[in-house]
């Protein structure tokens, strides 16, 4: 069964418009989830709203959203009043700027969605916009109202469709200097850096998400299977916690020798260090 769209509306480039729909890239349907039960009866429980002053439960018709004012009073807002709030980005993503996707810092990227034409009539216009962006190797900037919030987004071609990624507002992102500002500059030893580079070279691999496995999820499933069979929960083996390295150079050498082919790597490191700096070839950036 096809996934349910998270949003339906229009994609607009100047006077060219096509109907599109967004689909969540991420699914959580296969994850282990737990229900809250009554320990005594084994029955599932449900959450209900209660009046904070009287303690009495509320029926659905008694619930209303409220916006708190500075003096502690609340403005009452009905659901249909919220739904009636409409701006252009509620139904249309207007591509009003184009950038190189790599120019967007990783810290601003939020949630991805697939973008596809919503009907047959829209397929040609959708393809024209998609192919034009692919030809220019550019990504489009737009805005969209999702879950009662307007969000800036970046849209880029992806195969026969496109992918949209919501962006975080600048005032919601902590800048790196606020966290990294107190890190002192350290002059690293070139010999140790060379060893670290050799370790990286030995562990170089192609990105393959199919090889990722959720070990914590597997441990939860093992616990569930044991309890279902009437057994005690398996004893967890605590993973050893790493400590700060006392001798960094020795740790790097041991790391290198623990991998296969360490003798060849060590000889390469010695040869590398033996060459004069002037004749050493420049490293190519990845």
GROMACS .gro file of C-alpha atoms in nm:
model
  286
    1UNK     CA    1   0.000   0.000   0.000
    2UNK     CA    2   0.136   0.343  -0.098
    3UNK     CA    3   0.231   0.566   0.196
    4UNK     CA    4  -0.008   0.845   0.281
    5UNK     CA    5   0.113   1.190   0.166
    6UNK     CA    6   0.221   1.427   0.443
    7UNK     CA    7   0.119   1.732   0.237
    8UNK     CA    8  -0.054   1.810  -0.092
    9UNK     CA    9  -0.030   2.137  -0.281
   10UNK     CA   10   0.152   2.305  -0.568
   11UNK     CA   11   0.511   2.362  -0.677
   12UNK     CA   12   0.559   2.691  -0.858
   13UNK     CA   13   0.842   2.825  -1.075
   14UNK     CA   14   0.749   3.173  -1.196
   15UNK     CA   15   0.428   3.110  -1.396
   16UNK     CA   16   0.478   2.732  -1.419
   17UNK     CA   17   0.278   2.540  -1.159
   18UNK     CA   18   0.220   2.169  -1.094
   19UNK     CA   19   0.038   1.973  -0.827
   20UNK     CA   20   0.270   1.779  -0.596
   21UNK     CA   21   0.257   1.570  -0.281
   22UNK     CA   22   0.513   1.511  -0.009
   23UNK     CA   23   0.584   1.170   0.139
   24UNK     CA   24   0.790   1.106   0.452
   25UNK     CA   25   1.132   0.961   0.374
   26UNK     CA   26   1.165   0.808   0.720
   27UNK     CA   27   0.932   0.538   0.850
   28UNK     CA   28   0.912   0.415   1.210
   29UNK     CA   29   0.668   0.130   1.150
   30UNK     CA   30   0.926  -0.143   1.211
   31UNK     CA   31   1.063  -0.003   1.536
   32UNK     CA   32   0.995  -0.169   1.871
   33UNK     CA   33   0.727   0.024   2.057
   34UNK     CA   34   0.570  -0.028   2.398
   35UNK     CA   35   0.222   0.038   2.536
   36UNK     CA   36   0.160   0.150   2.893
   37UNK     CA   37  -0.032  -0.112   3.094
   38UNK     CA   38  -0.194  -0.134   3.435
   39UNK     CA   39   0.053  -0.349   3.628
   40UNK     CA   40  -0.227  -0.509   3.834
   41UNK     CA   41  -0.481  -0.588   3.559
   42UNK     CA   42  -0.260  -0.601   3.250
   43UNK     CA   43  -0.504  -0.372   3.070
   44UNK     CA   44  -0.388  -0.090   2.845
   45UNK     CA   45  -0.432   0.261   2.981
   46UNK     CA   46  -0.523   0.588   2.810
   47UNK     CA   47  -0.432   0.946   2.880
   48UNK     CA   48  -0.701   1.200   2.956
   49UNK     CA   49  -0.696   1.573   3.020
   50UNK     CA   50  -0.802   1.684   3.365
   51UNK     CA   51  -0.881   2.031   3.494
   52UNK     CA   52  -0.569   2.154   3.676
   53UNK     CA   53  -0.781   2.314   3.952
   54UNK     CA   54  -1.074   2.076   4.001
   55UNK     CA   55  -0.902   1.754   3.896
   56UNK     CA   56  -1.209   1.653   3.694
   57UNK     CA   57  -1.157   1.485   3.352
   58UNK     CA   58  -1.255   1.677   3.038
   59UNK     CA   59  -1.463   1.555   2.747
   60UNK     CA   60  -1.345   1.634   2.393
   61UNK     CA   61  -1.608   1.907   2.355
   62UNK     CA   62  -1.473   2.079   2.664
   63UNK     CA   63  -1.117   2.112   2.528
   64UNK     CA   64  -0.996   2.433   2.362
   65UNK     CA   65  -0.653   2.570   2.276
   66UNK     CA   66  -0.534   2.875   2.467
   67UNK     CA   67  -0.251   3.124   2.414
   68UNK     CA   68  -0.110   3.254   2.742
   69UNK     CA   69  -0.065   3.629   2.775
   70UNK     CA   70   0.193   3.811   2.987
   71UNK     CA   71  -0.061   3.870   3.265
   72UNK     CA   72  -0.144   3.497   3.288
   73UNK     CA   73  -0.478   3.522   3.107
   74UNK     CA   74  -0.547   3.310   2.800
   75UNK     CA   75  -0.685   3.390   2.455
   76UNK     CA   76  -0.915   3.105   2.347
   77UNK     CA   77  -0.852   2.975   1.993
   78UNK     CA   78  -1.087   2.727   1.820
   79UNK     CA   79  -0.950   2.453   1.593
   80UNK     CA   80  -1.147   2.580   1.294
   81UNK     CA   81  -0.999   2.927   1.348
   82UNK     CA   82  -0.649   2.782   1.323
   83UNK     CA   83  -0.742   2.582   1.012
   84UNK     CA   84  -0.879   2.901   0.855
   85UNK     CA   85  -0.538   3.070   0.876
   86UNK     CA   86  -0.409   3.046   0.518
   87UNK     CA   87  -0.105   3.205   0.352
   88UNK     CA   88   0.049   3.125   0.013
   89UNK     CA   89   0.285   2.863   0.155
   90UNK     CA   90  -0.012   2.677   0.305
   91UNK     CA   91  -0.085   2.541  -0.043
   92UNK     CA   92   0.198   2.653  -0.274
   93UNK     CA   93   0.577   2.613  -0.263
   94UNK     CA   94   0.707   2.902  -0.474
   95UNK     CA   95   1.067   2.853  -0.586
   96UNK     CA   96   1.197   3.204  -0.524
   97UNK     CA   97   1.573   3.140  -0.521
   98UNK     CA   98   1.835   2.883  -0.623
   99UNK     CA   99   2.157   2.782  -0.452
  100UNK     CA  100   2.428   2.520  -0.465
  101UNK     CA  101   2.308   2.257  -0.214
  102UNK     CA  102   2.661   2.217  -0.077
  103UNK     CA  103   2.653   2.583   0.031
  104UNK     CA  104   2.390   2.502   0.294
  105UNK     CA  105   2.559   2.413   0.622
  106UNK     CA  106   2.467   2.071   0.761
  107UNK     CA  107   2.345   2.227   1.086
  108UNK     CA  108   2.051   2.390   0.901
  109UNK     CA  109   1.919   2.069   0.738
  110UNK     CA  110   1.623   1.912   0.919
  111UNK     CA  111   1.370   1.660   0.783
  112UNK     CA  112   1.361   1.510   0.429
  113UNK     CA  113   1.048   1.439   0.221
  114UNK     CA  114   1.004   1.290  -0.124
  115UNK     CA  115   0.832   1.518  -0.376
  116UNK     CA  116   0.628   1.361  -0.658
  117UNK     CA  117   0.366   1.486  -0.905
  118UNK     CA  118   0.018   1.451  -0.758
  119UNK     CA  119  -0.155   1.364  -1.088
  120UNK     CA  120  -0.091   1.282  -1.455
  121UNK     CA  121  -0.160   1.638  -1.568
  122UNK     CA  122   0.127   1.768  -1.352
  123UNK     CA  123   0.392   1.521  -1.468
  124UNK     CA  124   0.525   1.727  -1.762
  125UNK     CA  125   0.561   2.054  -1.569
  126UNK     CA  126   0.713   1.862  -1.276
  127UNK     CA  127   0.970   1.702  -1.510
  128UNK     CA  128   1.060   2.038  -1.666
  129UNK     CA  129   1.129   2.197  -1.325
  130UNK     CA  130   1.320   1.890  -1.207
  131UNK     CA  131   1.536   1.862  -1.520
  132UNK     CA  132   1.607   2.236  -1.527
  133UNK     CA  133   1.742   2.223  -1.172
  134UNK     CA  134   1.942   1.909  -1.252
  135UNK     CA  135   2.087   2.074  -1.562
  136UNK     CA  136   2.201   2.376  -1.364
  137UNK     CA  137   2.303   2.159  -1.067
  138UNK     CA  138   2.107   2.387  -0.840
  139UNK     CA  139   1.859   2.342  -0.555
  140UNK     CA  140   1.551   2.559  -0.507
  141UNK     CA  141   1.455   2.752  -0.196
  142UNK     CA  142   1.090   2.783  -0.095
  143UNK     CA  143   0.857   2.792   0.204
  144UNK     CA  144   0.585   2.552   0.316
  145UNK     CA  145   0.336   2.533   0.602
  146UNK     CA  146   0.374   2.189   0.764
  147UNK     CA  147   0.207   2.089   1.090
  148UNK     CA  148   0.087   2.445   1.157
  149UNK     CA  149   0.435   2.595   1.115
  150UNK     CA  150   0.585   2.772   0.814
  151UNK     CA  151   0.924   2.626   0.732
  152UNK     CA  152   1.194   2.724   0.483
  153UNK     CA  153   1.284   2.431   0.256
  154UNK     CA  154   1.538   2.332  -0.007
  155UNK     CA  155   1.424   2.119  -0.302
  156UNK     CA  156   1.656   1.924  -0.532
  157UNK     CA  157   1.622   1.660  -0.807
  158UNK     CA  158   1.646   1.293  -0.705
  159UNK     CA  159   1.608   1.036  -0.980
  160UNK     CA  160   1.263   1.063  -1.136
  161UNK     CA  161   1.139   1.276  -0.847
  162UNK     CA  162   1.272   1.536  -0.606
  163UNK     CA  163   1.360   1.551  -0.241
  164UNK     CA  164   1.261   1.837  -0.011
  165UNK     CA  165   1.446   1.905   0.313
  166UNK     CA  166   1.302   2.138   0.573
  167UNK     CA  167   1.549   2.393   0.706
  168UNK     CA  168   1.595   2.526   1.056
  169UNK     CA  169   1.558   2.898   1.121
  170UNK     CA  170   1.883   3.076   1.198
  171UNK     CA  171   1.762   3.190   1.541
  172UNK     CA  172   1.698   2.827   1.642
  173UNK     CA  173   2.049   2.705   1.558
  174UNK     CA  174   2.339   2.732   1.799
  175UNK     CA  175   2.639   2.858   1.606
  176UNK     CA  176   2.959   2.645   1.626
  177UNK     CA  177   3.157   2.917   1.805
  178UNK     CA  178   2.920   2.902   2.103
  179UNK     CA  179   3.030   2.541   2.161
  180UNK     CA  180   3.377   2.524   2.002
  181UNK     CA  181   3.494   2.869   2.111
  182UNK     CA  182   3.670   2.741   2.424
  183UNK     CA  183   3.862   2.466   2.240
  184UNK     CA  184   4.228   2.566   2.241
  185UNK     CA  185   4.436   2.550   1.923
  186UNK     CA  186   4.669   2.250   1.931
  187UNK     CA  187   4.978   2.203   1.715
  188UNK     CA  188   4.969   1.837   1.618
  189UNK     CA  189   5.274   1.620   1.560
  190UNK     CA  190   5.307   1.539   1.189
  191UNK     CA  191   5.424   1.182   1.259
  192UNK     CA  192   5.112   1.109   1.464
  193UNK     CA  193   4.892   1.272   1.201
  194UNK     CA  194   5.052   1.048   0.936
  195UNK     CA  195   4.971   0.739   1.144
  196UNK     CA  196   4.611   0.854   1.191
  197UNK     CA  197   4.582   0.909   0.814
  198UNK     CA  198   4.706   0.554   0.750
  199UNK     CA  199   4.438   0.418   0.987
  200UNK     CA  200   4.177   0.618   0.796
  201UNK     CA  201   4.308   0.483   0.464
  202UNK     CA  202   4.282   0.124   0.591
  203UNK     CA  203   3.924   0.179   0.705
  204UNK     CA  204   3.812   0.358   0.389
  205UNK     CA  205   3.480   0.220   0.260
  206UNK     CA  206   3.184   0.304   0.039
  207UNK     CA  207   2.871   0.437   0.208
  208UNK     CA  208   2.623   0.148   0.230
  209UNK     CA  209   2.325   0.217   0.461
  210UNK     CA  210   2.204  -0.144   0.421
  211UNK     CA  211   2.494  -0.250   0.642
  212UNK     CA  212   2.374  -0.038   0.933
  213UNK     CA  213   2.209  -0.242   1.206
  214UNK     CA  214   2.038  -0.121   1.521
  215UNK     CA  215   2.210  -0.315   1.796
  216UNK     CA  216   1.994  -0.156   2.065
  217UNK     CA  217   1.679  -0.261   1.878
  218UNK     CA  218   1.818  -0.615   1.849
  219UNK     CA  219   1.884  -0.622   2.224
  220UNK     CA  220   1.525  -0.511   2.293
  221UNK     CA  221   1.391  -0.789   2.067
  222UNK     CA  222   1.609  -1.042   2.249
  223UNK     CA  223   1.461  -0.921   2.578
  224UNK     CA  224   1.105  -0.951   2.440
  225UNK     CA  225   1.165  -1.304   2.306
  226UNK     CA  226   1.308  -1.414   2.641
  227UNK     CA  227   1.017  -1.273   2.840
  228UNK     CA  228   0.764  -1.421   2.594
  229UNK     CA  229   0.919  -1.764   2.646
  230UNK     CA  230   0.890  -1.723   3.024
  231UNK     CA  231   1.261  -1.676   3.078
  232UNK     CA  232   1.438  -1.414   3.279
  233UNK     CA  233   1.568  -1.108   3.102
  234UNK     CA  234   1.913  -1.182   2.957
  235UNK     CA  235   2.196  -1.034   3.159
  236UNK     CA  236   2.334  -0.733   2.981
  237UNK     CA  237   2.707  -0.732   2.922
  238UNK     CA  238   2.825  -0.382   2.991
  239UNK     CA  239   3.041  -0.253   2.709
  240UNK     CA  240   3.383  -0.136   2.827
  241UNK     CA  241   3.401   0.240   2.854
  242UNK     CA  242   3.699   0.400   2.682
  243UNK     CA  243   3.929   0.625   2.878
  244UNK     CA  244   4.147   0.915   2.773
  245UNK     CA  245   4.463   0.806   2.591
  246UNK     CA  246   4.775   0.847   2.803
  247UNK     CA  247   5.031   0.794   2.525
  248UNK     CA  248   4.876   0.904   2.196
  249UNK     CA  249   5.164   0.786   1.977
  250UNK     CA  250   5.158   0.434   2.125
  251UNK     CA  251   4.779   0.420   2.087
  252UNK     CA  252   4.807   0.514   1.719
  253UNK     CA  253   5.075   0.248   1.656
  254UNK     CA  254   4.870  -0.019   1.834
  255UNK     CA  255   4.561   0.082   1.637
  256UNK     CA  256   4.753   0.044   1.314
  257UNK     CA  257   4.910  -0.290   1.408
  258UNK     CA  258   4.574  -0.434   1.518
  259UNK     CA  259   4.453  -0.429   1.157
  260UNK     CA  260   4.564  -0.676   0.893
  261UNK     CA  261   4.856  -0.573   0.679
  262UNK     CA  262   5.000  -0.356   0.951
  263UNK     CA  263   5.361  -0.434   0.854
  264UNK     CA  264   5.304  -0.292   0.506
  265UNK     CA  265   5.132   0.013   0.651
  266UNK     CA  266   5.412   0.071   0.902
  267UNK     CA  267   5.679   0.052   0.632
  268UNK     CA  268   5.477   0.300   0.425
  269UNK     CA  269   5.466   0.533   0.724
  270UNK     CA  270   5.844   0.510   0.770
  271UNK     CA  271   5.904   0.574   0.401
  272UNK     CA  272   5.668   0.867   0.414
  273UNK     CA  273   5.851   1.020   0.709
  274UNK     CA  274   6.193   0.955   0.550
  275UNK     CA  275   6.118   1.170   0.245
  276UNK     CA  276   6.214   1.538   0.268
  277UNK     CA  277   5.917   1.765   0.300
  278UNK     CA  278   6.005   1.951  -0.020
  279UNK     CA  279   5.978   1.634  -0.231
  280UNK     CA  280   5.667   1.499  -0.060
  281UNK     CA  281   5.369   1.496  -0.297
  282UNK     CA  282   5.073   1.709  -0.206
  283UNK     CA  283   4.778   1.520  -0.063
  284UNK     CA  284   4.460   1.532  -0.264
  285UNK     CA  285   4.158   1.641  -0.070
  286UNK     CA  286   3.877   1.386  -0.048
   0.00000   0.00000   0.00000
